[in-house]
Each structure stands twice: as C-alpha cells, then as structure tokens.
C-alpha cells in the first residue's frame, strides 16, 4: 500500500520534472511572461470587488471599458467607444462605439456576434437596476458603482442603434468620463450572460470571464497560479506575448528571490528595504514613478481638543515629516503638502506647508490653552499600503515628536476590517490612513475624503465639514470647464491647509522591479499592472 | 546485657545514618549540580534577572530615544558601526542594546506574572479536583478538557482580542492558556498522595480538610508543579513574544523582544542585527529556563533517581 503510494508520488514527480523540462522548449515558440502577483483575486468580475489584486487579474487583462486610461498615464483615451458628445447642460453623454470588436471564447461559449450596444446596456443595468436578472447574481454588491454614487447619477442608459449608446444623468457631473474608465465599468458580454442564464448557471459569467480584452483566462488555481493566453482577435492587435502567467506569491521577500532566480519577470510591492539590492542586480530593472496616492493623519475634528484649529496646526508643526520619509519610506516617498498628489492636475504648488517647528507648536498649544499638553491616541493601520509602508513605525515617530511638545499619544491598532469600520464610525482621536486615486480626478480625493457628505458617512476620517471648502468642491463638480475647475480646486487646497483637518504626510513613489528581459512595461499610476504591450526577450 | 548492646548498636547505627543523611536542600543541590546544562541555565537566569533589575543603570541610552541621524546603524564591530551604539540601531534610530536590556524586564515580568497567576489558580483548582473528587472533579476537569481543545496560541489570541491588545492582557491570556497543565499536574500528584498512609494518619488524628489539603498533601505534591512552573516560564516568554509578533502583545514603543522582532521583519535581508539580536535574546532566555527545568525535574523526581 505504502509502496504503491510511493510509486504514484515518484511517477508524479517524474511527470512534473518532465513537464518543467519541456517548458523551455515550448516557450521558445511561445513567449511567456510570468508575473508574481501578491494575492488571490477575489473573483473575475471587477464590478463586484474593490481590491487592486482583483482588477489586475480581471479588468486590466480580460476586459475593456468605453474609455480607458492610456497605459502608464492618467489620460483618458477612447477604447470601446470611438468618440463621444456631451450635451450643453452636461447631463447627456452619447457614445459612438467602435465596430468589429471580437469577444473571446471558451469551452462553454463561442460568440455569434461582435461587441455592440446591448453589452453596454447589460453591463450598466446589471449594477444599476435591482430588478435586472443578474443584479443579485454572485452576491450582488457593487461597491464601487454605489461608492461613486452611480445609482442616483445615472437616470437611464439608452440604445440609439447597435453602435450608439446614450447615458442620461440626473445632474451634471464633470468627473463622469473619468469614472467610466474605472475598473467597475468594464464591459461584459450580454450574449454570454443570456446563454448562461438560459442554462441556469448565471454565476458562471463571473467565474469564467469572457471579455474583449487582450488576454483570455485559461485556468485559475487558488494560491498557486492564473494562466492567460493572448486574445488573437484583440481590436488593438494581438499582444506581443503569447502566454501570461500570474504566479501567486504573497511574501515580498519570496517574490524578490523568485525574480532573482528568473522564476518571474515582474513583481509588485517590493520591500523598501530591498530596493538597494534590486538596483545593484544587473538582471533587474527597477522602475519607479510618482504614486497617485497620499498618506495622511486625520484629526477627528468632532472631538476636543481637535475642534480647535490651533491645536491641529500646532500638531502639524510638531511632526518631523523628513524623519518619516527617511525612516518609514526609506527615501521612496516625498513630503506631501496637499491632499492630492502632484501628478494630478490642479495640484497647487503655491501652498505653503507647516514647517517643522516644535517651539512654534508649543507656543500655539499654549495659546490654545494646552501649555501642559494633553493625552490622545494615534491609530496605526495594521497593513502595508503604498501610501504607508509601515504605519506602526510612522506612529512611533509621531508619538515621539508629539511627546516633545507635551502631547502624550497612545498607539492603537486593530485588525484591518475592524480598523476601517471603527475609524469610519469616528472612534479615533487621530488616525493614519491614505488613499490611492481611482480615476486621476481631484474630485476623487477632495470630495470623497474631505467633503461634507463624506463626513457623515465616514470616509472623511477627519469628520470635517467646512462650508467654504464644500462650496468650492461642489462648484467644481458642476462645471466641465477644466480651467475653472482647476482654479476652484486650487483654492480648496489653500483652505484645507489653513484649516489643517489632516497632516498630509507623504506621497510614495511606486517601484516595480522587472527582469531585464522585459521591455516596455509601464508603471500604472493607479497601482495596477497592465500587460498588453509588454514584450519579453527570449 | 546482649539485649541492651543490641539496642545500643541499633541506636548508634540510627545516629550515623542521621548524620550521613544530608539536608533535603543539600541533597537536591548535589543532584542538580551534576546536570551541567541546568547549572548553566540557572546562572544565565540569574544574570538575566540582574540585568532586568539594573536596566536603568547599565543601558547606555534611553530605550525609546530616537536618534534620527543614526537610522539602522550596524553593530560597532561592522563597517559603518558607531561605538556609541554597540549593537547598532533600529529603523527609527533607537539603540538596540538598550532596548534589549530593557526588554529583559518585560519578558521576565510576563513570565513571572503569568506563571504566578497560573500557579495560584491552577494549584487551587487542581488540589480541589484531586482531593474532593466526585462532581467537583468532574466539573473542573471537563472544563479543563474544553479549554485544552483549543490550540494554545489561538485561545490566547481570542482572549487578547476580547480584552484588547496590551502587555498586561497578553500576560493574562498566557496564564489562562497555561492553566489546564497546572490543574492536571496538581490533580495527578494530589491523587497519588491522598491515598498514602500518612494522609490517612493525619486524617485519623483529626486534621481538618484545609489542613489536609494545604499542609499535609500539597508540600508533598510540589515537585512536579515546580518543574512545570519553570518550564511554563519559558513557554510564557515564547507565547508573549508570539503575541507581540502578531501585534497583540506589548504596544509600541515598549521594547518587548517579540514586538521588536516583528517590526524588523522587512530588514531581514538588509540589516541582520535588528532581527537577530531580539531573536537571540528570546532563544537564550527560553533555553536557559528549559535547561534549568530539565535539571529540576531530574533532581526532584524520585522516579528518575537511581
């Protein structure tokens, strides 16, 4: 019995070795790129989830959207839509669709028609109309769609003809086009959906995706590997690589070791501590770019003493941001002075940051009636994020800086889900958090994180509702004129600095170590990984 | 005449054996001393206690002082080292040696408090279970079975999650997790002793229940409990380090060894000293307690004696 098992094991091992030995010969014919991804995707329907890992595995390889971000930039370019017109009052958007776009196929489904307006209607109505047959399929939570306020914004989506679609909005919304380039707005096949619904297995469309994108899903083994093959009929032309493999590797030290050993070609989220070793390795190219993110400390402005603007200003002055950049980001970040990163348009470079000045901070605290300081807490996130690679360490530095001006801070941490929930409920005094942009629009930072409605629902961790600021960002939402919006947002940034609801701490740089064999990989400002257009040398 | 002679001879013989019979402490020490590992362990622990008590005097720096110009300085004997920081500095410029020295306080304190707590409740409950038997025994031992059904660290995590993360709560959690072992060992020892003749004699002589439990039986059942307490000390330190590593034990900036280890993880390839020294400190302390515990068992357990 035991021997039989051993026999099977040995033959398995032999088979595996043989398979591995066969791999290089087969890859001589087909170009394969291996990406060491950091975690399992939550699923393959990007509108159901919010994690970047899921978008990397689904929307960014398999699907397309009406409009998309040009690879490596935040610029909007036409994708499934060739062109679009906006009505004068800003409430109707008419899209002219590209013709001849082919859908992918798999074992269950072979498309009988090209992409058309029905697919657009299906993809939006599924998330929008609660009587839609697919609304409740696969859990039916469309967090991004709801978070972007789409259900109340979109009044209807109409099909004008096969290649023309019109969106009727309830109000003018300047960031609407940028929102349509986000992952949740990926377009799925309505024909595939109809077939699966008829077969009684509607959830299959979320598990075995069919898209128009550059790669089709071949196989997914949780905790191990995702395999993709190039979509031959992709409308922008077949991808330069033939096979794309995601090798799921949660530990960043292990990812680095695999990259060094040539077992993967691209890896995300390197340890800041490993960057020097990566720069020194001749077989690794370390790409870097400004991240579209902001790490901040939010004061709970509903709680004393942070109701007093002088206290917030004093504690902003007390923090030595350069020390944080050195110790926490290890040089992979820059000091933030505005809530939005400098890569976003309308960034106000004229804003003057609070200089590190403990003496002035003590004087200001004394003026506010806290000459002897006070006790408070600093919440530190338990996870690593691009905008904050080590929140506990950042909190320790802030703790020491504040102790210097007489403020005693206790560091508090919870499990990540609990942390987000409790800080949303406003249980903190001060909290460390951050934000990575979704669509490159300033509204995505300023309204979502500092607006009055966000102060009520909690995404505004400072719980700061300041009317002059609110008026500016609401006005900027209603107009499509970029110059006017820019000036409104610039004023808003001045106010947010004066009122100091946040200590803006850092914008991190994003690093992507890639094998020197890989060419034309571009860092995605949104933190994603797009492999169409990337090539690899044999 | 012959009878008296015989008696006298017997008396002398008795007297000589009394002289040759060393005191229990001396006897214990002579058998403990034979185990060299145990002696090394004992001295290491004594030194450790000395360091913990004099931490304020011998530590070269304040353990929480951040020298922001000296981030991640290697130990002084390496290139780039600085004689100001003998074991180097951590990622935010705190002196490693001072943190390690102060860390010994926390580790020993966690060990001492959690073992004392577990010992007190464990021995009381175990004694009650072993002495009264019947439903008392059933109640206590079935509860113990339930507690033991959970993996130790998982249970400690759950307890800390309920109480909130702090050093004191971690200590309490560790004590709760260790409790079943003390109860079981005490109960077994007490059951063995309760059937002995001297206990029956004491009972016949009119000793009350409390006297029987605490004065007659307990001292004779102490040996395995002492061994368990010593070994429990090391597992308490280890568990506290594990909880600290998971962020549920000591909170920053407390220089607890497990926490120090956890916050330095990312530097394993670049700055070996931030991880190695706290790890070594844990290793040495735990090893010392284990060695001493083994020695104690050899010296105290009559069944292991030749």
PDB file of N, CA and C in Angstrom, chain A residues 29 99 174 225 251 269 282 505 518:
ATOM      1  N   UNK A  29       8.872  28.703 -28.689  1.00  0.00           N
ATOM      2  CA  UNK A  29       7.912  29.051 -29.720  1.00  0.00           C
ATOM      3  C   UNK A  29       6.970  30.138 -29.239  1.00  0.00           C
ATOM      4  N   UNK A  99     -16.668  49.549 -34.217  1.00  0.00           N
ATOM      5  CA  UNK A  99     -17.302  48.359 -34.796  1.00  0.00           C
ATOM      6  C   UNK A  99     -16.268  47.246 -34.963  1.00  0.00           C
ATOM      7  N   UNK A 174     -18.877  66.502 -13.686  1.00  0.00           N
ATOM      8  CA  UNK A 174     -17.666  66.645 -14.501  1.00  0.00           C
ATOM      9  C   UNK A 174     -16.789  65.398 -14.532  1.00  0.00           C
ATOM     10  N   UNK A 225      -1.669  29.659  -9.186  1.00  0.00           N
ATOM     11  CA  UNK A 225      -1.374  30.230 -10.498  1.00  0.00           C
ATOM     12  C   UNK A 225      -2.649  30.638 -11.247  1.00  0.00           C
ATOM     13  N   UNK A 251       4.482  36.606  -0.140  1.00  0.00           N
ATOM     14  CA  UNK A 251       5.570  37.211   0.629  1.00  0.00           C
ATOM     15  C   UNK A 251       6.519  37.977  -0.283  1.00  0.00           C
ATOM     16  N   UNK A 269       4.997  45.501  -5.399  1.00  0.00           N
ATOM     17  CA  UNK A 269       5.204  45.801  -3.976  1.00  0.00           C
ATOM     18  C   UNK A 269       6.507  45.274  -3.392  1.00  0.00           C
ATOM     19  N   UNK A 282      22.264  43.315 -11.803  1.00  0.00           N
ATOM     20  CA  UNK A 282      22.277  43.672 -13.233  1.00  0.00           C
ATOM     21  C   UNK A 282      21.116  43.041 -14.005  1.00  0.00           C
ATOM     22  N   UNK A 505       1.071  63.718   4.971  1.00  0.00           N
ATOM     23  CA  UNK A 505       2.401  63.234   5.315  1.00  0.00           C
ATOM     24  C   UNK A 505       3.263  62.950   4.098  1.00  0.00           C
ATOM     25  N   UNK A 518      12.427  42.031 -19.861  1.00  0.00           N
ATOM     26  CA  UNK A 518      11.109  42.592 -20.157  1.00  0.00           C
ATOM     27  C   UNK A 518      11.257  43.980 -20.755  1.00  0.00           C
TER      28      UNK A 518
END
